[in-house]
PDB file of N, CA and C in Angstrom:
ATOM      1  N   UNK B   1       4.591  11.739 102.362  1.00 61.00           N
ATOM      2  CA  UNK B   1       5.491  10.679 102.004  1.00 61.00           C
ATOM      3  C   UNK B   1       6.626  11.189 101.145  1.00 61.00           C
ATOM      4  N   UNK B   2       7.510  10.064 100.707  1.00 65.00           N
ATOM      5  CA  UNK B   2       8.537  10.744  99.602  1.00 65.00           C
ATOM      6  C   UNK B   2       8.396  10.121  98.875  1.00 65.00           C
ATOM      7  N   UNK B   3       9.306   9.848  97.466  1.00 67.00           N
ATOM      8  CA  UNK B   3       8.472   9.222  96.434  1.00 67.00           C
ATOM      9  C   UNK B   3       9.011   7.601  96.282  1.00 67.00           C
ATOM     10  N   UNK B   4       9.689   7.420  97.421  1.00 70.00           N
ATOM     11  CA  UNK B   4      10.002   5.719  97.507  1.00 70.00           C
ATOM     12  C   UNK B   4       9.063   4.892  98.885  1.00 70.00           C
ATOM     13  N   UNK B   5       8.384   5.588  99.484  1.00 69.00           N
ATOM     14  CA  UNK B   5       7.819   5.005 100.675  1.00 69.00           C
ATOM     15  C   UNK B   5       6.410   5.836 101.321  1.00 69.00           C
ATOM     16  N   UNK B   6       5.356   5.775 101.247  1.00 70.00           N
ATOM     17  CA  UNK B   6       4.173   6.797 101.623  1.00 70.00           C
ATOM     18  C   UNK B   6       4.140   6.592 102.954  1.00 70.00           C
ATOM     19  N   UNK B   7       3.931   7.616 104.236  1.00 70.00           N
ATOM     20  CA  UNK B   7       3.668   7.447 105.525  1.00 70.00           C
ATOM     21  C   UNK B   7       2.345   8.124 106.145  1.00 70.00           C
ATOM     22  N   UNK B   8       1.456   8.064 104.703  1.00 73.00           N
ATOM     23  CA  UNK B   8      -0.180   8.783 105.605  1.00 73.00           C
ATOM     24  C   UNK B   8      -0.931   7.065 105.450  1.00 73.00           C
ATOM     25  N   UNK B   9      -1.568   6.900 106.160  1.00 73.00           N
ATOM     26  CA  UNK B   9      -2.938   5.874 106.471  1.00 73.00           C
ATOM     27  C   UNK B   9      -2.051   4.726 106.064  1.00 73.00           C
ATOM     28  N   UNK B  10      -0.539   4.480 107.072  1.00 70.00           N
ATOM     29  CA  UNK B  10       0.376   3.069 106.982  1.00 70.00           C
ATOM     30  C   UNK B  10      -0.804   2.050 107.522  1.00 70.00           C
ATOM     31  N   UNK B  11      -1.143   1.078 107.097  1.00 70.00           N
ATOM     32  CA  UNK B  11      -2.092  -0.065 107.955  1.00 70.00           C
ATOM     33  C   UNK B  11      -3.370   0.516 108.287  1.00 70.00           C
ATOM     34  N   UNK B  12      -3.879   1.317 107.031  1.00 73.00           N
ATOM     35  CA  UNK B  12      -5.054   1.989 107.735  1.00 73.00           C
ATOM     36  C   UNK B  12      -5.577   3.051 108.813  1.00 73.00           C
ATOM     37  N   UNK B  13      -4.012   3.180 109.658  1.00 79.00           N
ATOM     38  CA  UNK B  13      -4.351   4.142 110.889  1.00 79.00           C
ATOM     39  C   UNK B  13      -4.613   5.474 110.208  1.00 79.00           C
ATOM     40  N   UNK B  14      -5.836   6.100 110.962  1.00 82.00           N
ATOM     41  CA  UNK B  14      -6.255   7.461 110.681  1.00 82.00           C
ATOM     42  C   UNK B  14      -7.097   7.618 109.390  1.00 82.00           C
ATOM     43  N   UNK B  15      -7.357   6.375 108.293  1.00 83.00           N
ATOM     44  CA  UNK B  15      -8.178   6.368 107.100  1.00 83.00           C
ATOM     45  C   UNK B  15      -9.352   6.614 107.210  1.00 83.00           C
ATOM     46  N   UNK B  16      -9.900   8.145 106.905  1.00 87.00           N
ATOM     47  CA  UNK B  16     -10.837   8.396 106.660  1.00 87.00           C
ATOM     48  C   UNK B  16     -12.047   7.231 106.269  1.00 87.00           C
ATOM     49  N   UNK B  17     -13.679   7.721 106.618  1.00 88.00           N
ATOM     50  CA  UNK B  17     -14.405   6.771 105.935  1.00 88.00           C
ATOM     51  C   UNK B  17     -14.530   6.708 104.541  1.00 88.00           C
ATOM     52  N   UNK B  18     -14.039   7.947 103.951  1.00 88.00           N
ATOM     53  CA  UNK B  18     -14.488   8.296 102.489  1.00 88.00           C
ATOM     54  C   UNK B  18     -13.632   7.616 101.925  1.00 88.00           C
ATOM     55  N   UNK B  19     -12.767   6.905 102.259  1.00 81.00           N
ATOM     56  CA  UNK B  19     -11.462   6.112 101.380  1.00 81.00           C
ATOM     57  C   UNK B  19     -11.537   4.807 101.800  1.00 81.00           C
ATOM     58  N   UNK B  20     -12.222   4.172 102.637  1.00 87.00           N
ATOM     59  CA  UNK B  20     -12.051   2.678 103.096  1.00 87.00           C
ATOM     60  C   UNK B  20     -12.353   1.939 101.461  1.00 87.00           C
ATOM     61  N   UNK B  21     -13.525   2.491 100.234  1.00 87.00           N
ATOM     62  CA  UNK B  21     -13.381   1.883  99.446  1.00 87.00           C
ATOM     63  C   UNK B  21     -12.046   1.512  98.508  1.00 87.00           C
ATOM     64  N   UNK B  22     -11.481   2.679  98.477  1.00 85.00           N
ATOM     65  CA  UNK B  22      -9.748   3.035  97.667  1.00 85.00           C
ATOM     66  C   UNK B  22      -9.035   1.675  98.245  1.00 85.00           C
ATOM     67  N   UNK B  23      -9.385   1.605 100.002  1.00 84.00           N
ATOM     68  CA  UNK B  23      -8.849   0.900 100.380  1.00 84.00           C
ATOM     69  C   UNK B  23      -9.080  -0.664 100.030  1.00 84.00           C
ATOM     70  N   UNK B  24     -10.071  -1.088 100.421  1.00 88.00           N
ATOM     71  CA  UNK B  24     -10.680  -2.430  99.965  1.00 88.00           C
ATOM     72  C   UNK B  24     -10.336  -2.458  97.974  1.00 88.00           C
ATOM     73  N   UNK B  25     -10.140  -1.871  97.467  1.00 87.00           N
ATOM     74  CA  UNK B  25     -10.025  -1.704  96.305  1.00 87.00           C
ATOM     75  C   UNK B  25      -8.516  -2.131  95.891  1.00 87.00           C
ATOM     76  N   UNK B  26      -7.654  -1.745  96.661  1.00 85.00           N
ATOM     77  CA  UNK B  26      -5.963  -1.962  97.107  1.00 85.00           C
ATOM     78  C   UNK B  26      -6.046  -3.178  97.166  1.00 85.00           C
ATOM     79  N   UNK B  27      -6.915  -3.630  98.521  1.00 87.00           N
ATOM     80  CA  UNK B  27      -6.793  -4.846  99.299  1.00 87.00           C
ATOM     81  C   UNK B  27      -7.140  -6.207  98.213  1.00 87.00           C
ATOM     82  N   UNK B  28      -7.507  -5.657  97.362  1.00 91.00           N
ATOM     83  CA  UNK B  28      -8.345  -6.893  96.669  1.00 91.00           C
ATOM     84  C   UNK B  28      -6.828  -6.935  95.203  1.00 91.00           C
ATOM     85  N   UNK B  29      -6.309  -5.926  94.626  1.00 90.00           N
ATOM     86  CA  UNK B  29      -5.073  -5.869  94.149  1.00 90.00           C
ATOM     87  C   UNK B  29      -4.280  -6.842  94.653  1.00 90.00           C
ATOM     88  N   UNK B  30      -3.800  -6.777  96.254  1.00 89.00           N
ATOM     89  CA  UNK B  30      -2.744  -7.009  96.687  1.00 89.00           C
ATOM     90  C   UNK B  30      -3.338  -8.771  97.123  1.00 89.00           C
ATOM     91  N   UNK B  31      -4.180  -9.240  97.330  1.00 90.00           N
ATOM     92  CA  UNK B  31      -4.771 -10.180  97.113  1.00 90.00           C
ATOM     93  C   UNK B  31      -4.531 -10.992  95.904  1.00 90.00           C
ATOM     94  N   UNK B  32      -4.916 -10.796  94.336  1.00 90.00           N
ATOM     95  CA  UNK B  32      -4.262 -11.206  93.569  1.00 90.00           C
ATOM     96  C   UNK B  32      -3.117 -11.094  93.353  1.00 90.00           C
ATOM     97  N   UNK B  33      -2.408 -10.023  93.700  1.00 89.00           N
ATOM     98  CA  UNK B  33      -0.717 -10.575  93.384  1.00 89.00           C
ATOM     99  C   UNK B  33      -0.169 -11.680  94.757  1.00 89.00           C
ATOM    100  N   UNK B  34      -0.713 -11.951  95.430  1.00 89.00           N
ATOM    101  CA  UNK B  34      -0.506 -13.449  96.674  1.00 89.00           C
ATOM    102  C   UNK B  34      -1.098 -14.659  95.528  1.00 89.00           C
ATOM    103  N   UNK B  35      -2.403 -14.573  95.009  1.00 90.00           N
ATOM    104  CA  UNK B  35      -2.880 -15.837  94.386  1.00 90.00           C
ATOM    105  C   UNK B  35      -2.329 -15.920  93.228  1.00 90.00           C
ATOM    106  N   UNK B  36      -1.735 -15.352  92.641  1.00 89.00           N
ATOM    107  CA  UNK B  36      -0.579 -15.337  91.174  1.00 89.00           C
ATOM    108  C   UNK B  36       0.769 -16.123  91.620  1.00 89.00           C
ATOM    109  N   UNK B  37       1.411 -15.708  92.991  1.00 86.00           N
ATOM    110  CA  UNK B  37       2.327 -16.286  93.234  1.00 86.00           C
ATOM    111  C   UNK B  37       2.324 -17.639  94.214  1.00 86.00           C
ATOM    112  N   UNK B  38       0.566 -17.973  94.300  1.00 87.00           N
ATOM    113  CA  UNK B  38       0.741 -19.290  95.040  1.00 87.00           C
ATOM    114  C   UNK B  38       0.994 -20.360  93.403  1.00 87.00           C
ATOM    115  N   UNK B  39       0.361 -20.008  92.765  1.00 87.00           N
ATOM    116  CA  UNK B  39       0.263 -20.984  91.391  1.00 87.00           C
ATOM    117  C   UNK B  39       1.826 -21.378  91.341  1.00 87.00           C
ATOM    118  N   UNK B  40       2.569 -20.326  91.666  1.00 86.00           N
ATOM    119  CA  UNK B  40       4.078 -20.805  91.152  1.00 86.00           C
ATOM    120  C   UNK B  40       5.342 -21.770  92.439  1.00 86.00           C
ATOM    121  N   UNK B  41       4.444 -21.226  93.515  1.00 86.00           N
ATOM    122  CA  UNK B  41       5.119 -21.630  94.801  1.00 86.00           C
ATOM    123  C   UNK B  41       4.017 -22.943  95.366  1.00 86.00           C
ATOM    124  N   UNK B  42       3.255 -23.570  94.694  1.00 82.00           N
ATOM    125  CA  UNK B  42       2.627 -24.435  95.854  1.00 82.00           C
ATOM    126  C   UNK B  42       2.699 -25.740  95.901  1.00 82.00           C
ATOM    127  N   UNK B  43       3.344 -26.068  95.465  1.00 84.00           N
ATOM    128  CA  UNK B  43       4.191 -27.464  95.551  1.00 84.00           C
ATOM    129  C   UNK B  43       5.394 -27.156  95.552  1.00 84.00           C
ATOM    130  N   UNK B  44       6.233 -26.051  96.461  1.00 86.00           N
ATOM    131  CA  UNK B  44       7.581 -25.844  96.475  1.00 86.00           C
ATOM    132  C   UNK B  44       7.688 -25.490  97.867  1.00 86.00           C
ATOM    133  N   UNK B  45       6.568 -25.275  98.428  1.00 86.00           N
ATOM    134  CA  UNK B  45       6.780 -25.061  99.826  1.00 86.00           C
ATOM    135  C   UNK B  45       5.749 -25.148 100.766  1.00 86.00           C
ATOM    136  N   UNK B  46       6.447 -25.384 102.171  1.00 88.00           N
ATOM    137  CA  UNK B  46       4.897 -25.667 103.123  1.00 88.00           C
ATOM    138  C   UNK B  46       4.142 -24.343 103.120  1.00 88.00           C
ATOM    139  N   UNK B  47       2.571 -24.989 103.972  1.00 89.00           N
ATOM    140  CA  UNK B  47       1.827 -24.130 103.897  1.00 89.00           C
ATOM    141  C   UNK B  47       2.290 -23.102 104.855  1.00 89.00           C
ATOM    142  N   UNK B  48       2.799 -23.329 105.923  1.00 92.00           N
ATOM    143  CA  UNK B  48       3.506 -21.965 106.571  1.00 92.00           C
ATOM    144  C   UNK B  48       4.026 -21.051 106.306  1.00 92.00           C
ATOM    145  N   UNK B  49       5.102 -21.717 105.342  1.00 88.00           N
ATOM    146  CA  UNK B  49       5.908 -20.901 104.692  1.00 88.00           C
ATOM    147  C   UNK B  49       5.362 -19.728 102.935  1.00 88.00           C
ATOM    148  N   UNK B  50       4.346 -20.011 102.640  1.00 87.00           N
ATOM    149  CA  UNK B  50       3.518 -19.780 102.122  1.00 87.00           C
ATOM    150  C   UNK B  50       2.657 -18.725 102.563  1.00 87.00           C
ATOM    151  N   UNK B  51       1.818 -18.745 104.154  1.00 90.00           N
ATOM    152  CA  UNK B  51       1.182 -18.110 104.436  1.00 90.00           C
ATOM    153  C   UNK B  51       2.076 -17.087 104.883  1.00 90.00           C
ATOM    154  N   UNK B  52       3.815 -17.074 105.573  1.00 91.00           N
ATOM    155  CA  UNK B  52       4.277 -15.894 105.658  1.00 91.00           C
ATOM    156  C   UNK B  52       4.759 -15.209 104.563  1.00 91.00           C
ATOM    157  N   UNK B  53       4.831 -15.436 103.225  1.00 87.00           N
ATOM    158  CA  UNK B  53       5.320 -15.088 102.145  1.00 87.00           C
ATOM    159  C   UNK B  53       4.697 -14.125 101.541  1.00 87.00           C
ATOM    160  N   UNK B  54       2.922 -14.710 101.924  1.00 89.00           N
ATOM    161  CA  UNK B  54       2.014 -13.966 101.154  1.00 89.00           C
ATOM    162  C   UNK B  54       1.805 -12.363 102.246  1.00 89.00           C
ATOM    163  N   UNK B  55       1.832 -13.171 103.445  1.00 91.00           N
ATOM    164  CA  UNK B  55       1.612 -11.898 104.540  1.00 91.00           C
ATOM    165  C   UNK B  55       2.860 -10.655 104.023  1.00 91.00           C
ATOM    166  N   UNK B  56       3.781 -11.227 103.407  1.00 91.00           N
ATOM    167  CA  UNK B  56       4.263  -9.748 103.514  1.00 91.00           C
ATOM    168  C   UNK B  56       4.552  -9.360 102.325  1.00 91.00           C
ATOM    169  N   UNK B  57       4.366  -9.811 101.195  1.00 90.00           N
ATOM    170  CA  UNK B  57       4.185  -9.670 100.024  1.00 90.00           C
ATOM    171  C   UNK B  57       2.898  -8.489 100.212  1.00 90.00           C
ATOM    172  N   UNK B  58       1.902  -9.095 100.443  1.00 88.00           N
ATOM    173  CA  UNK B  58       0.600  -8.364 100.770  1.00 88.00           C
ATOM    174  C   UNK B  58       0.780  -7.029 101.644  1.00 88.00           C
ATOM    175  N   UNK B  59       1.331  -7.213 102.262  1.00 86.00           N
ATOM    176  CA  UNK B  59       1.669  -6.409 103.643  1.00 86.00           C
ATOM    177  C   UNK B  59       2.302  -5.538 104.112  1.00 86.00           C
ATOM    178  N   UNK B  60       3.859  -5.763 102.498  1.00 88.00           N
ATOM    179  CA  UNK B  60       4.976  -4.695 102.677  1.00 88.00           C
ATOM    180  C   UNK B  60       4.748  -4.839 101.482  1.00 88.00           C
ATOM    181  N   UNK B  61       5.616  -5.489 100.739  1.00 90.00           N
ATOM    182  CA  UNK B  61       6.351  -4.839  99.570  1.00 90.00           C
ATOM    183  C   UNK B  61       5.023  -4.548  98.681  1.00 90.00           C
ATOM    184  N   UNK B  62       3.552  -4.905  98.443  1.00 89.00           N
ATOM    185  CA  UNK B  62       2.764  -4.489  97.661  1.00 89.00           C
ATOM    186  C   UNK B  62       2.745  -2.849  97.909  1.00 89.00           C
ATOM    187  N   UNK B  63       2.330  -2.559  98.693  1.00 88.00           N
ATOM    188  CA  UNK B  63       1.884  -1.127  99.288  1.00 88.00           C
ATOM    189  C   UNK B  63       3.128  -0.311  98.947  1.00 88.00           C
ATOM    190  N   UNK B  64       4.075  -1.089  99.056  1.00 88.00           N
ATOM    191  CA  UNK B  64       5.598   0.134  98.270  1.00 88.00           C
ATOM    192  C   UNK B  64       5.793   0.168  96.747  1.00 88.00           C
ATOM    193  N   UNK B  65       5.800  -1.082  96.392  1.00 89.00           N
ATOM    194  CA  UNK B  65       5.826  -0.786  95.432  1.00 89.00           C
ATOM    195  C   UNK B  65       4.163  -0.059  94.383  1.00 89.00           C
ATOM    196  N   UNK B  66       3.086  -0.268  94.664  1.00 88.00           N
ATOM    197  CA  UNK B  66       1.729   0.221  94.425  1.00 88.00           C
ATOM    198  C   UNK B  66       1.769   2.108  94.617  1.00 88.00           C
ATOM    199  N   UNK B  67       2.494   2.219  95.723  1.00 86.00           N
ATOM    200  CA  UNK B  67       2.960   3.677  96.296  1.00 86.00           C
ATOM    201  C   UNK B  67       4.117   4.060  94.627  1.00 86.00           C
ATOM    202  N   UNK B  68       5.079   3.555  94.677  1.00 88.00           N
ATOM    203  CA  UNK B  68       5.711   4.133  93.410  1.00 88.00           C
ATOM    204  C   UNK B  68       4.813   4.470  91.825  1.00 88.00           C
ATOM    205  N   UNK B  69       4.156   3.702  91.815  1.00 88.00           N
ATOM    206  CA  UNK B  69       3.199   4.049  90.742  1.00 88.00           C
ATOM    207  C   UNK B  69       2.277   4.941  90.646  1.00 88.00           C
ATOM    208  N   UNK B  70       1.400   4.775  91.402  1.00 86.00           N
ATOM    209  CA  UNK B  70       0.383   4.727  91.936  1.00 86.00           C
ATOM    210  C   UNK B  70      -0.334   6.033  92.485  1.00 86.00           C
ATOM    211  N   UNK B  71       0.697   6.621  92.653  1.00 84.00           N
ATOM    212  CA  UNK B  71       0.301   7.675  93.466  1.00 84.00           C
ATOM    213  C   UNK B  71       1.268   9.363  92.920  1.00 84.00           C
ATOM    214  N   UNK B  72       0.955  10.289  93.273  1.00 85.00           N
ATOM    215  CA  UNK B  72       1.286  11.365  92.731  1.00 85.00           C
ATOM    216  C   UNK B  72       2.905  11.521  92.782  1.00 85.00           C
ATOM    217  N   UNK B  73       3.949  11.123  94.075  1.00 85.00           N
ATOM    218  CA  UNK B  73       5.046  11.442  94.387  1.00 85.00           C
ATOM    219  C   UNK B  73       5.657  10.270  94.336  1.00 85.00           C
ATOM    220  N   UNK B  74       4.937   9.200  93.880  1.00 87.00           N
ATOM    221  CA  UNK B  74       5.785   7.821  93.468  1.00 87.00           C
ATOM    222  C   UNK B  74       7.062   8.355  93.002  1.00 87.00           C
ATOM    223  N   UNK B  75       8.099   7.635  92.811  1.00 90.00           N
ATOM    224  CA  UNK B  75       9.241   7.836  91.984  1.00 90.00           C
ATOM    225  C   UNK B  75       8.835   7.158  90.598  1.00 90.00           C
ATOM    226  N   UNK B  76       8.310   5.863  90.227  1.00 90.00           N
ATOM    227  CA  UNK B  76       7.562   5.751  88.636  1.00 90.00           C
ATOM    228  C   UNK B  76       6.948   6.844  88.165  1.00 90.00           C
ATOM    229  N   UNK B  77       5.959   7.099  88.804  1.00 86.00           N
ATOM    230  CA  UNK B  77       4.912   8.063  88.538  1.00 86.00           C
ATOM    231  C   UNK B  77       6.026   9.312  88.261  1.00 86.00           C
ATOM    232  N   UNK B  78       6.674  10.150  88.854  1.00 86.00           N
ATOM    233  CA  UNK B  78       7.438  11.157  88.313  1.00 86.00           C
ATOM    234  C   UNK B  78       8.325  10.829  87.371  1.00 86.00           C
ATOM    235  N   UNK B  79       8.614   9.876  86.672  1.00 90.00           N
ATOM    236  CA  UNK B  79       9.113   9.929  85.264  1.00 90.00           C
ATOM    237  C   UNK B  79       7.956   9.339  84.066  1.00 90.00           C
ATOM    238  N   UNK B  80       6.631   9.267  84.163  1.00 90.00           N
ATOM    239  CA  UNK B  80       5.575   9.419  83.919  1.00 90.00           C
ATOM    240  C   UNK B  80       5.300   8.028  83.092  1.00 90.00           C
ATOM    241  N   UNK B  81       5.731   7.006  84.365  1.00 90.00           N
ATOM    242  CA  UNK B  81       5.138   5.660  83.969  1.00 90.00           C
ATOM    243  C   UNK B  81       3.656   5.568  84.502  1.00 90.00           C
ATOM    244  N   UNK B  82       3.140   4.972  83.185  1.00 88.00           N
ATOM    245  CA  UNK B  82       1.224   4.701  83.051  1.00 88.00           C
ATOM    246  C   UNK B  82       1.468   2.890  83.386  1.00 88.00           C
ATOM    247  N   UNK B  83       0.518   2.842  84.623  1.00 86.00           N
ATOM    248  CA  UNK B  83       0.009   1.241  84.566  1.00 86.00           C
ATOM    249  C   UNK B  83      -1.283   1.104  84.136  1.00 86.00           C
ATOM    250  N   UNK B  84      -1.281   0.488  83.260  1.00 81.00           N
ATOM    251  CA  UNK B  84      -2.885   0.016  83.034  1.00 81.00           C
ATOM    252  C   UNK B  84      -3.161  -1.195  82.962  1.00 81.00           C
ATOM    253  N   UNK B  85      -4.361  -1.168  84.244  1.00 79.00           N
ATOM    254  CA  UNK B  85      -4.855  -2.478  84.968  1.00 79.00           C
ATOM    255  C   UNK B  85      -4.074  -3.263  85.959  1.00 79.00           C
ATOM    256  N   UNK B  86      -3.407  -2.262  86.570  1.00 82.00           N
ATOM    257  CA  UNK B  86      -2.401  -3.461  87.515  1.00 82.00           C
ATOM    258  C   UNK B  86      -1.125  -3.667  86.619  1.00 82.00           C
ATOM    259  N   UNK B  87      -0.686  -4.258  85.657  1.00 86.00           N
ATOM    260  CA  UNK B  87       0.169  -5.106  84.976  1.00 86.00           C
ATOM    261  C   UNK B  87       1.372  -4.887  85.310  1.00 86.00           C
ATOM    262  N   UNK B  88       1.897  -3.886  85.800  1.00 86.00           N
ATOM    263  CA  UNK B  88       2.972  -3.444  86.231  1.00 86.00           C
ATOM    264  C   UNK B  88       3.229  -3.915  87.489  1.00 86.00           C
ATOM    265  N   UNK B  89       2.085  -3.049  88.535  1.00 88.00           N
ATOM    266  CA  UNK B  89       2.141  -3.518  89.786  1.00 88.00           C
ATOM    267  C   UNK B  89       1.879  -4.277  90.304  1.00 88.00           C
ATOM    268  N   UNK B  90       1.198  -5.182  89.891  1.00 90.00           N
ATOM    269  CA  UNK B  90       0.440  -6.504  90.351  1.00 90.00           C
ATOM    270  C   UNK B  90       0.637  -7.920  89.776  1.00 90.00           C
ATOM    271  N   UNK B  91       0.775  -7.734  88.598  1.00 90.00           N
ATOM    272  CA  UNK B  91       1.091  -8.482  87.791  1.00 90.00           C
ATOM    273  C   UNK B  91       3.168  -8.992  87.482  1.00 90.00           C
ATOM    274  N   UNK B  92       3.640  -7.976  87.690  1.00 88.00           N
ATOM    275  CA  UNK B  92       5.091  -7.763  87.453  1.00 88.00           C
ATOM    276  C   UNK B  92       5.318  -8.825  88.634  1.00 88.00           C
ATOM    277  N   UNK B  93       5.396  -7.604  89.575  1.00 89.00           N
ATOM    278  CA  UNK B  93       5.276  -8.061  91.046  1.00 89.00           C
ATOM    279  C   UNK B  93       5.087  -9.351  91.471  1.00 89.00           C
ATOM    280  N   UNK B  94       3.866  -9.522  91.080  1.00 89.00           N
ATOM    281  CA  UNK B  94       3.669 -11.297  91.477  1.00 89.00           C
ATOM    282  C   UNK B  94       4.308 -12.182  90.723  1.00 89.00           C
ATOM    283  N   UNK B  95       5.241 -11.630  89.489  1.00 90.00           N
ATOM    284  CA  UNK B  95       5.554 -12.435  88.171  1.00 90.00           C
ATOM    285  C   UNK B  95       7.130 -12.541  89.401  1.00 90.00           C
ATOM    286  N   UNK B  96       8.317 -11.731  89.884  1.00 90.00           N
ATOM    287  CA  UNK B  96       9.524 -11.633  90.536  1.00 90.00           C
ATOM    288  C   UNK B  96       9.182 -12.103  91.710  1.00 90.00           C
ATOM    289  N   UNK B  97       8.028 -11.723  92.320  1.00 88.00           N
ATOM    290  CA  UNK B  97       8.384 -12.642  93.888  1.00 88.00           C
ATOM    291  C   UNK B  97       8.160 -14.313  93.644  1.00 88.00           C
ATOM    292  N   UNK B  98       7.192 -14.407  92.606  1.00 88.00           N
ATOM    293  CA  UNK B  98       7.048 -16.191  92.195  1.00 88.00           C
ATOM    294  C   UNK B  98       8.453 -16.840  91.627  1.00 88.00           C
ATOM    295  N   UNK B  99       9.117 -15.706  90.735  1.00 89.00           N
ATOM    296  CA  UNK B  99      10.521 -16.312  90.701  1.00 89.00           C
ATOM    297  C   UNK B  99      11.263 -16.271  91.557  1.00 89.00           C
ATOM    298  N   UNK B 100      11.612 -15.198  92.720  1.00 87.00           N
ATOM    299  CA  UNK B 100      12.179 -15.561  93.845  1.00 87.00           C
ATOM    300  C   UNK B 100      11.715 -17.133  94.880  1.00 87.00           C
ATOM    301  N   UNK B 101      10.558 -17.105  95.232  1.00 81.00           N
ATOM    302  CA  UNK B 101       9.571 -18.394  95.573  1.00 81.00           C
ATOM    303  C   UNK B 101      10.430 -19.672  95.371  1.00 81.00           C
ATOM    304  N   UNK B 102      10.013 -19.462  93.875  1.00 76.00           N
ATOM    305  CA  UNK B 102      10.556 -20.631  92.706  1.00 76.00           C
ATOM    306  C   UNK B 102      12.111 -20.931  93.081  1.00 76.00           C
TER     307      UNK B 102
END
């Protein structure tokens, strides 16, 4: 990858078994930053519009931005930003797309 976008195991293709937990571990991250930003969006919009919001919240921009941190060649990570517990990535994150939402 480079340090704005990762291109090994995009959507899981080719993920080893030894990492499906890393993975489910992600999955459950990117999960709460969708249920952080329904609290702020759910009386502002239909449920459709909702369920595509979260799909790619979840789907794209978590995994890029999670990749900048997160990982060795992030661009955060090389000027030697520390997240601890999510708060950055998960938490931030769900804090700007709920104000976009909003």
């Amino acid at each position: 990858g480079n340090p704005f976008l990762g291109y090994s195991f995009w959507a899981g293709i080719g993920l080893p078994d030894s990492k499906l937990s890393h993975w489910f571990f992600q999955f459950v991250f990117a999960a709460t930053a969708a249920t952080i930003l329904s609290g702020a969006v759910a009386e502002r919009c239909n449920f459709v519009a909702y369920i595509v919001y979260s799909a790619v919240i979840s789907g794209v921009v978590y995994p890029i931005v999670s990749h900048w941190a997160w990982t060795d060649d992030g661009w955060l990570n090389t000027f030697g930003y520390k997240d601890f517990a999510g708060c950055g990535v998960v938490h931030a994150l769900a804090g700007v797309c709920a104000f976009v939402g909003a």
